[in-house]
mmCIF file of C-alpha atoms in Angstrom:
data_model
loop_
_atom_site.group_PDB
_atom_site.id
_atom_site.type_symbol
_atom_site.label_atom_id
_atom_site.label_comp_id
_atom_site.label_asym_id
_atom_site.label_seq_id
_atom_site.Cartn_x
_atom_site.Cartn_y
_atom_site.Cartn_z
ATOM 1 C CA MET A 6 -16.618 11.906 7.308
ATOM 2 C CA ASP A 7 -17.895 10.820 10.661
ATOM 3 C CA LYS A 8 -16.629 12.332 13.989
ATOM 4 C CA LYS A 9 -14.095 9.727 14.732
ATOM 5 C CA ALA A 10 -12.441 10.154 11.363
ATOM 6 C CA LYS A 11 -12.395 13.879 11.807
ATOM 7 C CA LYS A 12 -10.749 13.402 14.985
ATOM 8 C CA THR A 13 -8.161 11.109 13.439
ATOM 9 C CA GLN A 14 -7.391 13.740 10.662
ATOM 10 C CA GLN A 15 -7.174 16.364 13.081
ATOM 11 C CA ALA A 16 -4.760 14.407 15.326
ATOM 12 C CA GLY A 17 -2.227 14.368 12.262
ATOM 13 C CA GLY A 18 -3.757 11.272 10.639
ATOM 14 C CA THR A 19 -3.205 10.603 6.936
ATOM 15 C CA PRO A 20 -5.954 9.894 4.468
ATOM 16 C CA ALA A 21 -5.102 6.089 4.964
ATOM 17 C CA THR A 22 -5.660 6.280 8.773
ATOM 18 C CA VAL A 23 -8.719 8.414 8.375
ATOM 19 C CA ALA A 24 -10.265 5.721 6.109
ATOM 20 C CA LEU A 25 -9.337 2.989 8.444
ATOM 21 C CA THR A 26 -10.806 4.812 11.455
ATOM 22 C CA ALA A 27 -14.003 5.704 9.370
ATOM 23 C CA ALA A 28 -14.353 2.070 8.454
ATOM 24 C CA GLY A 29 -14.087 0.945 12.096
ATOM 25 C CA VAL A 30 -11.207 -1.496 11.155
ATOM 26 C CA ASP A 31 -8.779 -2.644 13.719
ATOM 27 C CA PHE A 32 -5.246 -1.326 12.910
ATOM 28 C CA THR A 33 -1.927 -0.431 14.420
ATOM 29 C CA VAL A 34 0.139 2.459 13.321
ATOM 30 C CA HIS A 35 3.943 2.055 13.335
ATOM 31 C CA SER A 36 6.163 5.089 13.230
ATOM 32 C CA TYR A 37 9.858 5.101 12.576
ATOM 33 C CA ASP A 38 12.656 7.617 11.616
ATOM 34 C CA HIS A 39 12.847 7.463 7.844
ATOM 35 C CA ASP A 40 16.432 7.542 6.516
ATOM 36 C CA PRO A 41 16.375 9.123 2.926
ATOM 37 C CA ALA A 42 19.688 7.402 2.191
ATOM 38 C CA HIS A 43 18.279 3.986 2.692
ATOM 39 C CA PRO A 44 18.054 2.039 -0.794
ATOM 40 C CA SER A 45 14.540 0.596 -0.245
ATOM 41 C CA TYR A 46 11.575 2.226 1.597
ATOM 42 C CA GLY A 47 10.106 -1.093 2.221
ATOM 43 C CA GLU A 48 13.028 -2.929 3.626
ATOM 44 C CA GLU A 49 13.724 0.058 5.626
ATOM 45 C CA ALA A 50 10.291 -0.315 7.175
ATOM 46 C CA ALA A 51 10.570 -4.026 7.846
ATOM 47 C CA GLU A 52 14.023 -3.434 9.538
ATOM 48 C CA ALA A 53 12.841 -0.380 11.628
ATOM 49 C CA MET A 54 9.652 -2.408 12.844
ATOM 50 C CA GLY A 55 11.438 -5.672 13.373
ATOM 51 C CA VAL A 56 8.956 -7.453 11.132
ATOM 52 C CA SER A 57 9.582 -10.058 8.362
ATOM 53 C CA PRO A 58 9.764 -8.556 4.882
ATOM 54 C CA ASP A 59 7.208 -11.229 3.882
ATOM 55 C CA ARG A 60 4.689 -9.316 6.111
ATOM 56 C CA VAL A 61 5.482 -5.717 4.857
ATOM 57 C CA PHE A 62 3.901 -5.019 1.578
ATOM 58 C CA LYS A 63 4.734 -2.126 -0.843
ATOM 59 C CA THR A 64 2.307 -0.322 -2.889
ATOM 60 C CA LEU A 65 3.172 0.034 -6.533
ATOM 61 C CA VAL A 66 1.237 1.861 -9.362
ATOM 62 C CA ALA A 67 1.219 0.273 -12.789
ATOM 63 C CA ASP A 68 -0.322 1.002 -16.112
ATOM 64 C CA VAL A 69 -2.348 -1.796 -17.437
ATOM 65 C CA ASP A 70 -3.579 -1.225 -20.952
ATOM 66 C CA GLY A 71 -3.804 2.504 -20.258
ATOM 67 C CA ALA A 72 -5.597 2.256 -16.949
ATOM 68 C CA LEU A 73 -3.661 2.836 -13.677
ATOM 69 C CA THR A 74 -3.661 -0.158 -11.259
ATOM 70 C CA VAL A 75 -2.405 -0.656 -7.851
ATOM 71 C CA ALA A 76 -0.258 -3.716 -7.001
ATOM 72 C CA VAL A 77 0.445 -4.609 -3.389
ATOM 73 C CA VAL A 78 3.255 -7.110 -3.008
ATOM 74 C CA PRO A 79 5.807 -8.122 -0.189
ATOM 75 C CA VAL A 80 8.830 -5.779 0.037
ATOM 76 C CA ALA A 81 10.914 -8.971 0.003
ATOM 77 C CA GLY A 82 10.268 -9.635 -3.745
ATOM 78 C CA SER A 83 9.126 -7.852 -6.874
ATOM 79 C CA LEU A 84 6.140 -7.387 -9.033
ATOM 80 C CA ASP A 85 5.440 -9.678 -11.829
ATOM 81 C CA LEU A 86 3.784 -7.304 -14.322
ATOM 82 C CA LYS A 87 2.477 -10.048 -16.539
ATOM 83 C CA ALA A 88 0.635 -11.583 -13.715
ATOM 84 C CA LEU A 89 -0.713 -8.252 -12.638
ATOM 85 C CA ALA A 90 -2.114 -7.677 -16.223
ATOM 86 C CA SER A 91 -3.618 -10.924 -16.146
ATOM 87 C CA ALA A 92 -5.293 -10.533 -12.798
ATOM 88 C CA VAL A 93 -7.196 -7.457 -14.060
ATOM 89 C CA GLY A 94 -8.036 -9.046 -17.394
ATOM 90 C CA GLY A 95 -5.422 -6.932 -19.329
ATOM 91 C CA LYS A 96 -2.754 -7.738 -21.772
ATOM 92 C CA ARG A 97 0.302 -5.505 -20.979
ATOM 93 C CA ALA A 98 1.401 -3.769 -17.819
ATOM 94 C CA ALA A 99 4.248 -1.458 -17.069
ATOM 95 C CA MET A 100 5.179 0.793 -14.051
ATOM 96 C CA ALA A 101 3.353 4.023 -14.179
ATOM 97 C CA ASP A 102 5.208 7.409 -14.319
ATOM 98 C CA PRO A 103 6.105 8.301 -10.692
ATOM 99 C CA ALA A 104 4.715 11.837 -11.005
ATOM 100 C CA LEU A 105 1.330 10.514 -12.417
ATOM 101 C CA ALA A 106 1.307 7.901 -9.545
ATOM 102 C CA GLU A 107 1.735 10.684 -6.988
ATOM 103 C CA ARG A 108 -0.844 12.962 -8.461
ATOM 104 C CA THR A 109 -3.556 10.191 -8.888
ATOM 105 C CA THR A 110 -2.978 8.761 -5.362
ATOM 106 C CA GLY A 111 -2.401 11.880 -3.492
ATOM 107 C CA TYR A 112 0.806 10.424 -1.900
ATOM 108 C CA VAL A 113 4.405 10.760 -2.418
ATOM 109 C CA ARG A 114 6.629 7.932 -3.699
ATOM 110 C CA GLY A 115 7.821 5.609 -0.788
ATOM 111 C CA GLY A 116 4.558 6.665 1.064
ATOM 112 C CA ILE A 117 1.936 5.557 -1.362
ATOM 113 C CA SER A 118 -0.768 3.730 0.647
ATOM 114 C CA PRO A 119 -3.215 1.464 -0.950
ATOM 115 C CA LEU A 120 -5.809 3.034 1.569
ATOM 116 C CA GLY A 121 -7.400 6.582 1.212
ATOM 117 C CA GLN A 122 -6.127 7.304 -2.202
ATOM 118 C CA ARG A 123 -7.365 10.497 -4.054
ATOM 119 C CA LYS A 124 -8.891 8.374 -6.748
ATOM 120 C CA ARG A 125 -9.740 4.770 -6.158
ATOM 121 C CA LEU A 126 -7.867 2.601 -8.477
ATOM 122 C CA PRO A 127 -8.236 -1.098 -9.357
ATOM 123 C CA THR A 128 -6.251 -3.014 -6.737
ATOM 124 C CA VAL A 129 -4.530 -6.307 -6.770
ATOM 125 C CA LEU A 130 -3.184 -7.787 -3.332
ATOM 126 C CA ASP A 131 -0.510 -10.510 -3.671
ATOM 127 C CA ASP A 132 -2.246 -13.749 -2.530
ATOM 128 C CA SER A 133 0.738 -14.371 -0.238
ATOM 129 C CA ALA A 134 -0.945 -11.966 2.106
ATOM 130 C CA LYS A 135 -3.419 -14.658 3.179
ATOM 131 C CA ALA A 136 -0.671 -16.632 4.893
ATOM 132 C CA HIS A 137 -0.444 -13.955 7.531
ATOM 133 C CA ALA A 138 -2.779 -12.728 10.383
ATOM 134 C CA THR A 139 -1.695 -9.155 9.752
ATOM 135 C CA VAL A 140 0.287 -7.366 7.059
ATOM 136 C CA CYS A 141 1.840 -3.904 7.196
ATOM 137 C CA VAL A 142 1.415 -1.216 4.314
ATOM 138 C CA SER A 143 2.318 2.359 3.981
ATOM 139 C CA ALA A 144 0.124 4.612 6.055
ATOM 140 C CA GLY A 145 0.486 7.481 3.665
ATOM 141 C CA ARG A 146 4.046 8.889 4.364
ATOM 142 C CA ARG A 147 7.477 7.726 4.519
ATOM 143 C CA GLY A 148 8.243 6.463 8.152
ATOM 144 C CA LEU A 149 4.654 5.464 8.852
ATOM 145 C CA GLU A 150 3.061 2.090 8.485
ATOM 146 C CA VAL A 151 -0.360 0.560 9.293
ATOM 147 C CA GLU A 152 -0.817 -3.041 10.377
ATOM 148 C CA LEU A 153 -4.036 -4.719 9.634
ATOM 149 C CA SER A 154 -5.607 -8.048 8.615
ATOM 150 C CA PRO A 155 -5.197 -8.895 4.847
ATOM 151 C CA THR A 156 -8.941 -9.421 4.790
ATOM 152 C CA ALA A 157 -9.585 -5.920 5.935
ATOM 153 C CA LEU A 158 -7.001 -4.551 3.488
ATOM 154 C CA ALA A 159 -8.733 -6.496 0.519
ATOM 155 C CA GLU A 160 -12.199 -5.428 1.524
ATOM 156 C CA LEU A 161 -11.363 -1.680 1.965
ATOM 157 C CA THR A 162 -9.368 -1.550 -1.302
ATOM 158 C CA GLY A 163 -11.803 -3.693 -3.311
ATOM 159 C CA ALA A 164 -8.667 -5.702 -4.168
ATOM 160 C CA VAL A 165 -8.547 -8.886 -6.086
ATOM 161 C CA LEU A 166 -6.191 -11.502 -4.480
ATOM 162 C CA ALA A 167 -3.790 -12.955 -7.080
ATOM 163 C CA PRO A 168 -0.233 -14.258 -7.242
ATOM 164 C CA ILE A 169 1.409 -11.065 -8.618
ATOM 165 C CA GLY A 170 4.699 -11.132 -6.580
ATOM 166 C CA ARG A 171 7.846 -13.009 -7.242
ATOM 167 C CA PRO A 172 10.702 -13.845 -4.772
#
């Protein structure tokens, strides 16, 4: 970890913001008061930031043929599990056990970031991200988002871009 990344971590950064800082990527952190009663973490983030739900992406962890895989899709829609499996050359996909997703990524549900995960997993970013100059994803905890270019997000996560979201 370089000096800049250590400084970010010491300043209360998350593994996601530390990874972004270490990579030298331009990003903006958005913080808001999380309401535990809100029915959707992603929609809450979009509302709190005043950003279109098409630009706010949720991070989901799925099991594709026995391998955990990360799917990053707009909060305005849902994940097409068949499309996700196809994007990584698999046959079947199902949502991963939440406890396993938390243990593997190092983040809590509602705060799972595609960045800075404990174990790097294959990642698929919905190709609708390309339509935006910037997108927002969890920064690693509820009430904290990072905004960055979809290109940087794909590069840092090693993501494949594919149409995995549905309205």
